[in-house]
């Protein structure tokens, strides 16, 4: 066992983990941040995406010890004083979800896509970059619409 410490959603957090503890386990089971989902055991679904040091990461593919000393943002950290992040609002407004299971990972990936590609990111890029996020409900069309709307909102 060893102690890891990281800033999670702007607050310092630490805990005792095993070498093999995944970041997603640390977030869900130690910190009870259960908005980050686990949808597979093959690193394919993207339901577990969080940001580590500002970049999207599948938190089932990273050890908690690898995030030691880092800045982690989960879906719980996006809203500001009860106001949804522009990307969350865009998913709501554009019906970018049905069951909602994939949504935390979709939103975290979408924000990273906009951060890296700018608010006028084209549809082909959005579709290509969301390949690592699987949705079993929506058929993706409204998710892509939501990402574009969120991109505009994030751009101000
Ligand atoms: Fe499916 Fe991480 S839980 S990719
Ligand atoms: Fe159900 Fe995407 S909304 S899996």
Short mmCIF file of N, CA and C and ligand atoms in Angstrom, two decimals:
data_model
loop_
_atom_site.label_atom_id
_atom_site.label_comp_id
_atom_site.label_asym_id
_atom_site.label_seq_id
_atom_site.Cartn_x
_atom_site.Cartn_y
_atom_site.Cartn_z
N UNK A 1 0.85 -1.20 0.00
CA UNK A 1 0.00 0.00 0.00
C UNK A 1 0.88 1.25 0.00
N UNK A 2 0.38 2.26 -0.64
CA UNK A 2 1.09 3.54 -0.59
C UNK A 2 0.09 4.69 -0.64
N UNK A 3 0.57 5.85 -0.22
CA UNK A 3 -0.32 7.01 -0.19
C UNK A 3 -0.19 7.77 -1.50
N UNK A 4 -1.35 8.11 -2.09
CA UNK A 4 -1.34 9.01 -3.25
C UNK A 4 -2.07 10.28 -2.86
N UNK A 5 -1.61 11.38 -3.44
CA UNK A 5 -2.25 12.68 -3.20
C UNK A 5 -2.43 13.36 -4.54
N UNK A 6 -3.58 13.92 -4.73
CA UNK A 6 -3.82 14.66 -5.98
C UNK A 6 -4.91 15.69 -5.74
N UNK A 7 -4.94 16.70 -6.60
CA UNK A 7 -6.06 17.64 -6.54
C UNK A 7 -7.18 17.07 -7.38
N UNK A 8 -8.33 16.90 -6.77
CA UNK A 8 -9.48 16.37 -7.51
C UNK A 8 -10.57 17.43 -7.46
N UNK A 9 -10.95 17.90 -8.62
CA UNK A 9 -11.96 18.96 -8.73
C UNK A 9 -11.58 20.15 -7.82
N UNK A 10 -10.27 20.44 -7.81
CA UNK A 10 -9.79 21.63 -7.10
C UNK A 10 -9.55 21.44 -5.62
N UNK A 11 -9.79 20.21 -5.12
CA UNK A 11 -9.57 19.99 -3.68
C UNK A 11 -8.49 18.94 -3.48
N UNK A 12 -7.58 19.18 -2.52
CA UNK A 12 -6.56 18.16 -2.27
C UNK A 12 -7.17 16.90 -1.66
N UNK A 13 -6.81 15.76 -2.24
CA UNK A 13 -7.33 14.47 -1.75
C UNK A 13 -6.16 13.52 -1.65
N UNK A 14 -6.22 12.64 -0.66
CA UNK A 14 -5.22 11.58 -0.63
C UNK A 14 -5.83 10.31 -0.10
N UNK A 15 -5.14 9.21 -0.32
CA UNK A 15 -5.65 7.93 0.14
C UNK A 15 -4.59 6.85 0.00
N UNK A 16 -4.86 5.73 0.67
CA UNK A 16 -3.96 4.58 0.62
C UNK A 16 -4.42 3.67 -0.50
N UNK A 17 -3.54 3.37 -1.43
CA UNK A 17 -3.91 2.49 -2.54
C UNK A 17 -2.87 1.39 -2.71
N UNK A 18 -3.29 0.34 -3.42
CA UNK A 18 -2.33 -0.68 -3.82
C UNK A 18 -1.66 -0.21 -5.11
N UNK A 19 -0.52 -0.83 -5.43
CA UNK A 19 0.18 -0.47 -6.68
C UNK A 19 -0.74 -0.64 -7.88
N UNK A 20 -1.62 -1.66 -7.81
CA UNK A 20 -2.44 -1.99 -8.98
C UNK A 20 -3.77 -1.25 -9.01
N UNK A 21 -4.05 -0.40 -8.00
CA UNK A 21 -5.34 0.30 -7.97
C UNK A 21 -5.45 1.25 -9.16
N UNK A 22 -6.53 1.11 -9.90
CA UNK A 22 -6.74 1.98 -11.07
C UNK A 22 -7.24 3.35 -10.61
N UNK A 23 -6.97 4.35 -11.44
CA UNK A 23 -7.45 5.69 -11.09
C UNK A 23 -8.98 5.68 -10.95
N UNK A 24 -9.67 4.96 -11.82
CA UNK A 24 -11.14 4.96 -11.72
C UNK A 24 -11.61 4.34 -10.40
N UNK A 25 -10.90 3.33 -9.92
CA UNK A 25 -11.27 2.74 -8.63
C UNK A 25 -11.04 3.74 -7.50
N UNK A 26 -9.91 4.45 -7.58
CA UNK A 26 -9.62 5.44 -6.54
C UNK A 26 -10.73 6.51 -6.52
N UNK A 27 -11.13 6.97 -7.70
CA UNK A 27 -12.16 8.02 -7.76
C UNK A 27 -13.50 7.51 -7.25
N UNK A 28 -13.89 6.34 -7.72
CA UNK A 28 -15.23 5.83 -7.38
C UNK A 28 -15.30 5.26 -5.97
N UNK A 29 -14.29 4.44 -5.62
CA UNK A 29 -14.42 3.68 -4.38
C UNK A 29 -13.80 4.37 -3.17
N UNK A 30 -12.74 5.12 -3.39
CA UNK A 30 -12.12 5.82 -2.26
C UNK A 30 -12.78 7.19 -2.07
N UNK A 31 -12.99 7.91 -3.17
CA UNK A 31 -13.51 9.28 -3.05
C UNK A 31 -15.02 9.34 -3.26
N UNK A 32 -15.63 8.23 -3.63
CA UNK A 32 -17.09 8.14 -3.85
C UNK A 32 -17.56 9.10 -4.95
N UNK A 33 -16.70 9.35 -5.92
CA UNK A 33 -17.09 10.17 -7.07
C UNK A 33 -17.59 9.22 -8.15
N UNK A 34 -18.86 8.84 -8.03
CA UNK A 34 -19.39 7.76 -8.86
C UNK A 34 -19.98 8.25 -10.18
N UNK A 35 -19.79 9.53 -10.49
CA UNK A 35 -20.20 10.03 -11.81
C UNK A 35 -19.31 9.48 -12.91
N UNK A 36 -18.11 9.10 -12.58
CA UNK A 36 -17.21 8.46 -13.55
C UNK A 36 -17.59 6.98 -13.60
N UNK A 37 -18.00 6.53 -14.78
CA UNK A 37 -18.57 5.17 -14.89
C UNK A 37 -17.55 4.16 -15.42
N UNK A 38 -17.85 2.90 -15.16
CA UNK A 38 -17.08 1.78 -15.73
C UNK A 38 -18.04 1.00 -16.61
N UNK A 39 -17.78 1.00 -17.90
CA UNK A 39 -18.72 0.33 -18.82
C UNK A 39 -18.13 -0.88 -19.51
N UNK A 40 -16.86 -1.17 -19.26
CA UNK A 40 -16.23 -2.32 -19.93
C UNK A 40 -15.01 -2.72 -19.12
N UNK A 41 -14.41 -3.85 -19.53
CA UNK A 41 -13.12 -4.19 -18.94
C UNK A 41 -12.07 -4.38 -20.04
N UNK A 42 -12.29 -3.67 -21.13
CA UNK A 42 -11.39 -3.79 -22.28
C UNK A 42 -10.87 -2.44 -22.77
N UNK A 43 -11.08 -1.38 -21.98
CA UNK A 43 -10.60 -0.02 -22.32
C UNK A 43 -11.21 0.52 -23.61
N UNK A 44 -12.43 0.10 -23.92
CA UNK A 44 -13.04 0.52 -25.18
C UNK A 44 -14.15 1.54 -25.06
N UNK A 45 -14.86 1.59 -23.92
CA UNK A 45 -16.15 2.29 -23.92
C UNK A 45 -16.05 3.80 -23.67
N UNK A 46 -15.06 4.24 -22.94
CA UNK A 46 -14.90 5.67 -22.69
C UNK A 46 -15.80 6.24 -21.60
N UNK A 47 -16.59 5.40 -20.92
CA UNK A 47 -17.46 5.91 -19.86
C UNK A 47 -16.66 6.45 -18.68
N UNK A 48 -15.38 6.09 -18.62
CA UNK A 48 -14.53 6.43 -17.47
C UNK A 48 -13.64 7.64 -17.71
N UNK A 49 -13.88 8.38 -18.80
CA UNK A 49 -12.95 9.47 -19.15
C UNK A 49 -13.01 10.60 -18.11
N UNK A 50 -11.83 11.00 -17.65
CA UNK A 50 -11.67 12.17 -16.78
C UNK A 50 -10.54 13.00 -17.38
N UNK A 51 -10.27 14.15 -16.81
CA UNK A 51 -9.10 14.93 -17.24
C UNK A 51 -8.01 14.79 -16.19
N UNK A 52 -6.80 14.49 -16.65
CA UNK A 52 -5.64 14.49 -15.77
C UNK A 52 -4.68 15.54 -16.33
N UNK A 53 -4.38 16.52 -15.50
CA UNK A 53 -3.55 17.65 -15.93
C UNK A 53 -4.08 18.26 -17.23
N UNK A 54 -5.41 18.37 -17.30
CA UNK A 54 -6.05 19.09 -18.40
C UNK A 54 -6.29 18.28 -19.67
N UNK A 55 -5.95 17.01 -19.66
CA UNK A 55 -6.09 16.20 -20.88
C UNK A 55 -6.96 14.99 -20.57
N UNK A 56 -7.82 14.60 -21.54
CA UNK A 56 -8.71 13.48 -21.28
C UNK A 56 -7.95 12.16 -21.23
N UNK A 57 -8.36 11.33 -20.29
CA UNK A 57 -7.72 10.05 -20.05
C UNK A 57 -8.80 9.04 -19.70
N UNK A 58 -8.67 7.82 -20.22
CA UNK A 58 -9.56 6.75 -19.76
C UNK A 58 -9.03 6.30 -18.39
N UNK A 59 -9.79 6.59 -17.36
CA UNK A 59 -9.26 6.38 -16.01
C UNK A 59 -9.18 4.91 -15.62
N UNK A 60 -9.69 4.02 -16.51
CA UNK A 60 -9.49 2.58 -16.28
C UNK A 60 -8.18 2.11 -16.87
N UNK A 61 -7.48 3.01 -17.57
CA UNK A 61 -6.20 2.61 -18.18
C UNK A 61 -5.02 3.21 -17.44
N UNK A 62 -5.31 3.89 -16.34
CA UNK A 62 -4.24 4.58 -15.61
C UNK A 62 -4.27 4.13 -14.16
N UNK A 63 -3.10 3.94 -13.59
CA UNK A 63 -3.03 3.60 -12.17
C UNK A 63 -3.20 4.85 -11.32
N UNK A 64 -3.76 4.69 -10.16
CA UNK A 64 -3.89 5.83 -9.25
C UNK A 64 -2.53 6.44 -8.96
N UNK A 65 -1.51 5.60 -8.81
CA UNK A 65 -0.17 6.13 -8.49
C UNK A 65 0.39 6.99 -9.63
N UNK A 66 -0.07 6.73 -10.86
CA UNK A 66 0.41 7.54 -11.99
C UNK A 66 -0.17 8.95 -11.96
N UNK A 67 -1.28 9.13 -11.25
CA UNK A 67 -1.87 10.46 -11.14
C UNK A 67 -1.40 11.19 -9.88
N UNK A 68 -0.51 10.53 -9.13
CA UNK A 68 -0.02 11.13 -7.89
C UNK A 68 0.57 12.51 -8.17
N UNK A 69 0.14 13.51 -7.42
CA UNK A 69 0.66 14.86 -7.59
C UNK A 69 -0.01 15.65 -8.70
N UNK A 70 -0.97 15.02 -9.39
CA UNK A 70 -1.59 15.67 -10.54
C UNK A 70 -2.89 16.39 -10.21
N UNK A 71 -3.45 16.98 -11.27
CA UNK A 71 -4.76 17.64 -11.17
C UNK A 71 -5.77 16.81 -11.93
N UNK A 72 -6.79 16.37 -11.24
CA UNK A 72 -7.80 15.52 -11.86
C UNK A 72 -9.13 16.25 -11.84
N UNK A 73 -9.82 16.24 -12.98
CA UNK A 73 -11.19 16.78 -13.02
C UNK A 73 -12.13 15.67 -13.46
N UNK A 74 -13.19 15.50 -12.70
CA UNK A 74 -14.22 14.52 -13.05
C UNK A 74 -15.49 15.29 -13.41
N UNK A 75 -16.50 14.56 -13.85
CA UNK A 75 -17.76 15.19 -14.24
C UNK A 75 -18.34 16.02 -13.08
N UNK A 76 -18.08 15.59 -11.84
CA UNK A 76 -18.62 16.32 -10.68
C UNK A 76 -17.98 17.70 -10.54
N UNK A 77 -16.80 17.88 -11.18
CA UNK A 77 -16.08 19.14 -11.01
C UNK A 77 -16.40 20.18 -12.06
N UNK A 78 -17.32 19.89 -12.98
CA UNK A 78 -17.55 20.83 -14.09
C UNK A 78 -18.50 21.96 -13.76
N UNK A 79 -19.56 21.66 -13.03
CA UNK A 79 -20.55 22.71 -12.74
C UNK A 79 -19.92 23.75 -11.83
N UNK A 80 -20.37 24.98 -12.01
CA UNK A 80 -19.80 26.08 -11.24
C UNK A 80 -20.93 26.75 -10.46
N UNK A 81 -20.89 26.64 -9.15
CA UNK A 81 -21.96 27.21 -8.31
C UNK A 81 -23.35 26.79 -8.78
N UNK A 82 -23.48 25.50 -9.09
CA UNK A 82 -24.80 24.99 -9.49
C UNK A 82 -25.15 25.25 -10.94
N UNK A 83 -24.26 25.93 -11.65
CA UNK A 83 -24.54 26.20 -13.07
C UNK A 83 -23.77 25.19 -13.92
N UNK A 84 -24.48 24.52 -14.82
CA UNK A 84 -23.84 23.50 -15.63
C UNK A 84 -22.73 24.11 -16.49
N UNK A 85 -21.69 23.32 -16.73
CA UNK A 85 -20.67 23.70 -17.71
C UNK A 85 -21.36 23.83 -19.08
N UNK A 86 -20.88 24.74 -19.94
CA UNK A 86 -21.53 24.92 -21.25
C UNK A 86 -21.69 23.61 -22.03
N UNK A 87 -20.75 22.69 -21.89
CA UNK A 87 -20.88 21.41 -22.62
C UNK A 87 -21.98 20.55 -21.99
N UNK A 88 -22.09 20.55 -20.68
CA UNK A 88 -23.19 19.81 -20.04
C UNK A 88 -24.53 20.38 -20.48
N UNK A 89 -24.62 21.71 -20.50
CA UNK A 89 -25.86 22.37 -20.90
C UNK A 89 -26.22 22.01 -22.34
N UNK A 90 -25.20 21.95 -23.20
CA UNK A 90 -25.44 21.64 -24.61
C UNK A 90 -25.95 20.20 -24.78
N UNK A 91 -25.43 19.27 -23.99
CA UNK A 91 -25.94 17.88 -24.06
C UNK A 91 -27.40 17.86 -23.63
N UNK A 92 -27.73 18.64 -22.61
CA UNK A 92 -29.11 18.70 -22.13
C UNK A 92 -30.01 19.31 -23.21
N UNK A 93 -29.59 20.43 -23.76
CA UNK A 93 -30.43 21.16 -24.71
C UNK A 93 -30.62 20.40 -26.02
N UNK A 94 -29.62 19.60 -26.41
CA UNK A 94 -29.67 18.94 -27.72
C UNK A 94 -30.03 17.46 -27.62
N UNK A 95 -30.52 17.03 -26.47
CA UNK A 95 -30.90 15.63 -26.27
C UNK A 95 -29.73 14.71 -26.63
N UNK A 96 -28.56 15.07 -26.14
CA UNK A 96 -27.36 14.29 -26.43
C UNK A 96 -27.21 13.08 -25.54
N UNK A 97 -28.28 12.68 -24.89
CA UNK A 97 -28.23 11.49 -24.04
C UNK A 97 -29.61 10.87 -23.96
N UNK A 98 -29.58 9.55 -23.69
CA UNK A 98 -30.85 8.86 -23.38
C UNK A 98 -30.71 8.24 -21.99
N UNK A 99 -30.03 7.09 -21.88
CA UNK A 99 -29.90 6.51 -20.53
C UNK A 99 -28.91 7.29 -19.68
N UNK A 100 -27.95 7.96 -20.32
CA UNK A 100 -27.01 8.79 -19.58
C UNK A 100 -25.75 8.07 -19.12
N UNK A 101 -25.67 6.76 -19.37
CA UNK A 101 -24.51 6.02 -18.84
C UNK A 101 -23.20 6.50 -19.46
N UNK A 102 -23.22 6.76 -20.76
CA UNK A 102 -21.98 7.17 -21.45
C UNK A 102 -21.69 8.65 -21.26
N UNK A 103 -22.66 9.40 -20.76
CA UNK A 103 -22.62 10.87 -20.83
C UNK A 103 -21.44 11.51 -20.09
N UNK A 104 -21.11 11.08 -18.87
CA UNK A 104 -19.96 11.72 -18.22
C UNK A 104 -18.69 11.63 -19.07
N UNK A 105 -18.44 10.45 -19.62
CA UNK A 105 -17.25 10.27 -20.45
C UNK A 105 -17.35 11.08 -21.73
N UNK A 106 -18.55 11.11 -22.32
CA UNK A 106 -18.75 11.89 -23.56
C UNK A 106 -18.46 13.37 -23.31
N UNK A 107 -18.98 13.89 -22.22
CA UNK A 107 -18.81 15.32 -21.92
C UNK A 107 -17.34 15.63 -21.66
N UNK A 108 -16.67 14.77 -20.89
CA UNK A 108 -15.26 15.03 -20.59
C UNK A 108 -14.42 14.95 -21.87
N UNK A 109 -14.72 13.98 -22.74
CA UNK A 109 -14.00 13.88 -24.02
C UNK A 109 -14.31 15.09 -24.89
N UNK A 110 -15.58 15.50 -24.92
CA UNK A 110 -15.99 16.62 -25.78
C UNK A 110 -15.25 17.90 -25.39
N UNK A 111 -15.12 18.13 -24.11
CA UNK A 111 -14.43 19.35 -23.66
C UNK A 111 -12.97 19.32 -24.12
N UNK A 112 -12.36 18.15 -24.00
CA UNK A 112 -10.96 18.03 -24.44
C UNK A 112 -10.84 18.23 -25.95
N UNK A 113 -11.81 17.71 -26.70
CA UNK A 113 -11.80 17.89 -28.17
C UNK A 113 -11.84 19.38 -28.50
N UNK A 114 -12.72 20.11 -27.81
CA UNK A 114 -12.82 21.55 -28.08
C UNK A 114 -11.56 22.27 -27.62
N UNK A 115 -11.03 21.88 -26.47
CA UNK A 115 -9.81 22.54 -25.98
C UNK A 115 -8.67 22.38 -26.99
N UNK A 116 -8.60 21.21 -27.63
CA UNK A 116 -7.47 20.96 -28.54
C UNK A 116 -7.73 21.45 -29.97
N UNK A 117 -9.01 21.47 -30.39
CA UNK A 117 -9.31 21.77 -31.79
C UNK A 117 -9.98 23.12 -32.00
N UNK A 118 -10.36 23.78 -30.91
CA UNK A 118 -11.00 25.08 -31.04
C UNK A 118 -12.51 24.95 -31.17
N UNK A 119 -13.20 26.08 -31.00
CA UNK A 119 -14.66 26.03 -30.93
C UNK A 119 -15.30 25.89 -32.31
N UNK A 120 -14.52 26.00 -33.40
CA UNK A 120 -15.12 25.75 -34.72
C UNK A 120 -14.68 24.40 -35.27
N UNK A 121 -14.42 23.46 -34.37
CA UNK A 121 -14.04 22.10 -34.76
C UNK A 121 -15.09 21.51 -35.71
N UNK A 122 -14.60 20.82 -36.79
CA UNK A 122 -15.58 20.33 -37.78
C UNK A 122 -16.15 18.96 -37.38
N UNK A 123 -17.23 18.60 -38.08
CA UNK A 123 -17.96 17.38 -37.70
C UNK A 123 -17.11 16.12 -37.85
N UNK A 124 -16.31 16.07 -38.92
CA UNK A 124 -15.49 14.87 -39.14
C UNK A 124 -14.52 14.68 -37.98
N UNK A 125 -13.96 15.77 -37.49
CA UNK A 125 -13.01 15.68 -36.37
C UNK A 125 -13.73 15.21 -35.12
N UNK A 126 -14.91 15.78 -34.87
CA UNK A 126 -15.67 15.37 -33.67
C UNK A 126 -15.97 13.88 -33.74
N UNK A 127 -16.45 13.42 -34.88
CA UNK A 127 -16.81 12.00 -35.00
C UNK A 127 -15.57 11.11 -34.84
N UNK A 128 -14.47 11.52 -35.44
CA UNK A 128 -13.26 10.71 -35.36
C UNK A 128 -12.75 10.66 -33.91
N UNK A 129 -12.76 11.81 -33.26
CA UNK A 129 -12.18 11.87 -31.91
C UNK A 129 -13.10 11.25 -30.85
N UNK A 130 -14.37 11.05 -31.19
CA UNK A 130 -15.27 10.38 -30.24
C UNK A 130 -15.28 8.86 -30.46
N UNK A 131 -14.39 8.39 -31.32
CA UNK A 131 -14.38 6.94 -31.59
C UNK A 131 -14.12 6.12 -30.32
N UNK A 132 -13.44 6.70 -29.36
CA UNK A 132 -13.14 5.98 -28.13
C UNK A 132 -14.24 6.04 -27.09
N UNK A 133 -15.39 6.62 -27.45
CA UNK A 133 -16.53 6.70 -26.53
C UNK A 133 -17.72 6.00 -27.18
N UNK A 134 -18.21 4.97 -26.52
CA UNK A 134 -19.30 4.19 -27.09
C UNK A 134 -20.63 4.56 -26.42
N UNK A 135 -21.65 4.77 -27.26
CA UNK A 135 -23.01 5.01 -26.76
C UNK A 135 -23.91 3.96 -27.35
N UNK A 136 -24.67 3.31 -26.47
CA UNK A 136 -25.55 2.23 -26.95
C UNK A 136 -26.96 2.74 -27.26
N UNK A 137 -27.22 4.01 -27.01
CA UNK A 137 -28.60 4.50 -27.13
C UNK A 137 -28.84 5.46 -28.28
N UNK A 138 -28.00 6.47 -28.44
CA UNK A 138 -28.42 7.66 -29.18
C UNK A 138 -28.20 7.60 -30.68
N UNK A 139 -27.32 6.71 -31.16
CA UNK A 139 -26.96 6.75 -32.58
C UNK A 139 -26.00 7.89 -32.88
N UNK A 140 -25.55 8.57 -31.88
CA UNK A 140 -24.47 9.59 -31.95
C UNK A 140 -24.87 10.93 -32.56
N UNK A 141 -25.93 10.96 -33.37
CA UNK A 141 -26.24 12.20 -34.09
C UNK A 141 -26.40 13.39 -33.13
N UNK A 142 -27.22 13.20 -32.09
CA UNK A 142 -27.45 14.30 -31.17
C UNK A 142 -26.23 14.59 -30.29
N UNK A 143 -25.40 13.59 -30.10
CA UNK A 143 -24.16 13.84 -29.35
C UNK A 143 -23.27 14.78 -30.16
N UNK A 144 -23.15 14.51 -31.45
CA UNK A 144 -22.32 15.37 -32.30
C UNK A 144 -22.90 16.79 -32.33
N UNK A 145 -24.23 16.87 -32.45
CA UNK A 145 -24.88 18.20 -32.40
C UNK A 145 -24.56 18.91 -31.09
N UNK A 146 -24.64 18.16 -30.00
CA UNK A 146 -24.37 18.74 -28.68
C UNK A 146 -22.93 19.22 -28.57
N UNK A 147 -22.01 18.45 -29.11
CA UNK A 147 -20.59 18.86 -29.02
C UNK A 147 -20.39 20.18 -29.77
N UNK A 148 -21.04 20.31 -30.94
CA UNK A 148 -20.91 21.58 -31.69
C UNK A 148 -21.52 22.74 -30.92
N UNK A 149 -22.69 22.51 -30.34
CA UNK A 149 -23.34 23.58 -29.57
C UNK A 149 -22.49 23.93 -28.35
N UNK A 150 -21.97 22.91 -27.68
CA UNK A 150 -21.12 23.16 -26.52
C UNK A 150 -19.86 23.89 -26.90
N UNK A 151 -19.30 23.54 -28.06
CA UNK A 151 -18.08 24.20 -28.54
C UNK A 151 -18.33 25.68 -28.72
N UNK A 152 -19.47 26.00 -29.32
CA UNK A 152 -19.80 27.44 -29.52
C UNK A 152 -19.94 28.13 -28.17
N UNK A 153 -20.64 27.47 -27.24
CA UNK A 153 -20.83 28.08 -25.91
C UNK A 153 -19.51 28.26 -25.18
N UNK A 154 -18.62 27.29 -25.33
CA UNK A 154 -17.32 27.40 -24.66
C UNK A 154 -16.49 28.51 -25.27
N UNK A 155 -16.68 28.72 -26.58
CA UNK A 155 -15.93 29.78 -27.27
C UNK A 155 -16.42 31.17 -26.91
N UNK A 156 -17.58 31.24 -26.24
CA UNK A 156 -18.09 32.52 -25.78
C UNK A 156 -18.94 33.23 -26.83
FE1 LIG B 1 -14.59 1.29 -20.54
FE2 LIG B 1 -12.71 2.66 -19.22
S1 LIG B 1 -14.42 1.60 -18.40
S2 LIG B 1 -12.91 2.42 -21.35
FE1 LIG B 2 -27.20 5.42 -23.10
FE2 LIG B 2 -25.20 6.70 -24.33
S1 LIG B 2 -27.10 7.53 -23.63
S2 LIG B 2 -25.20 4.70 -23.54
#
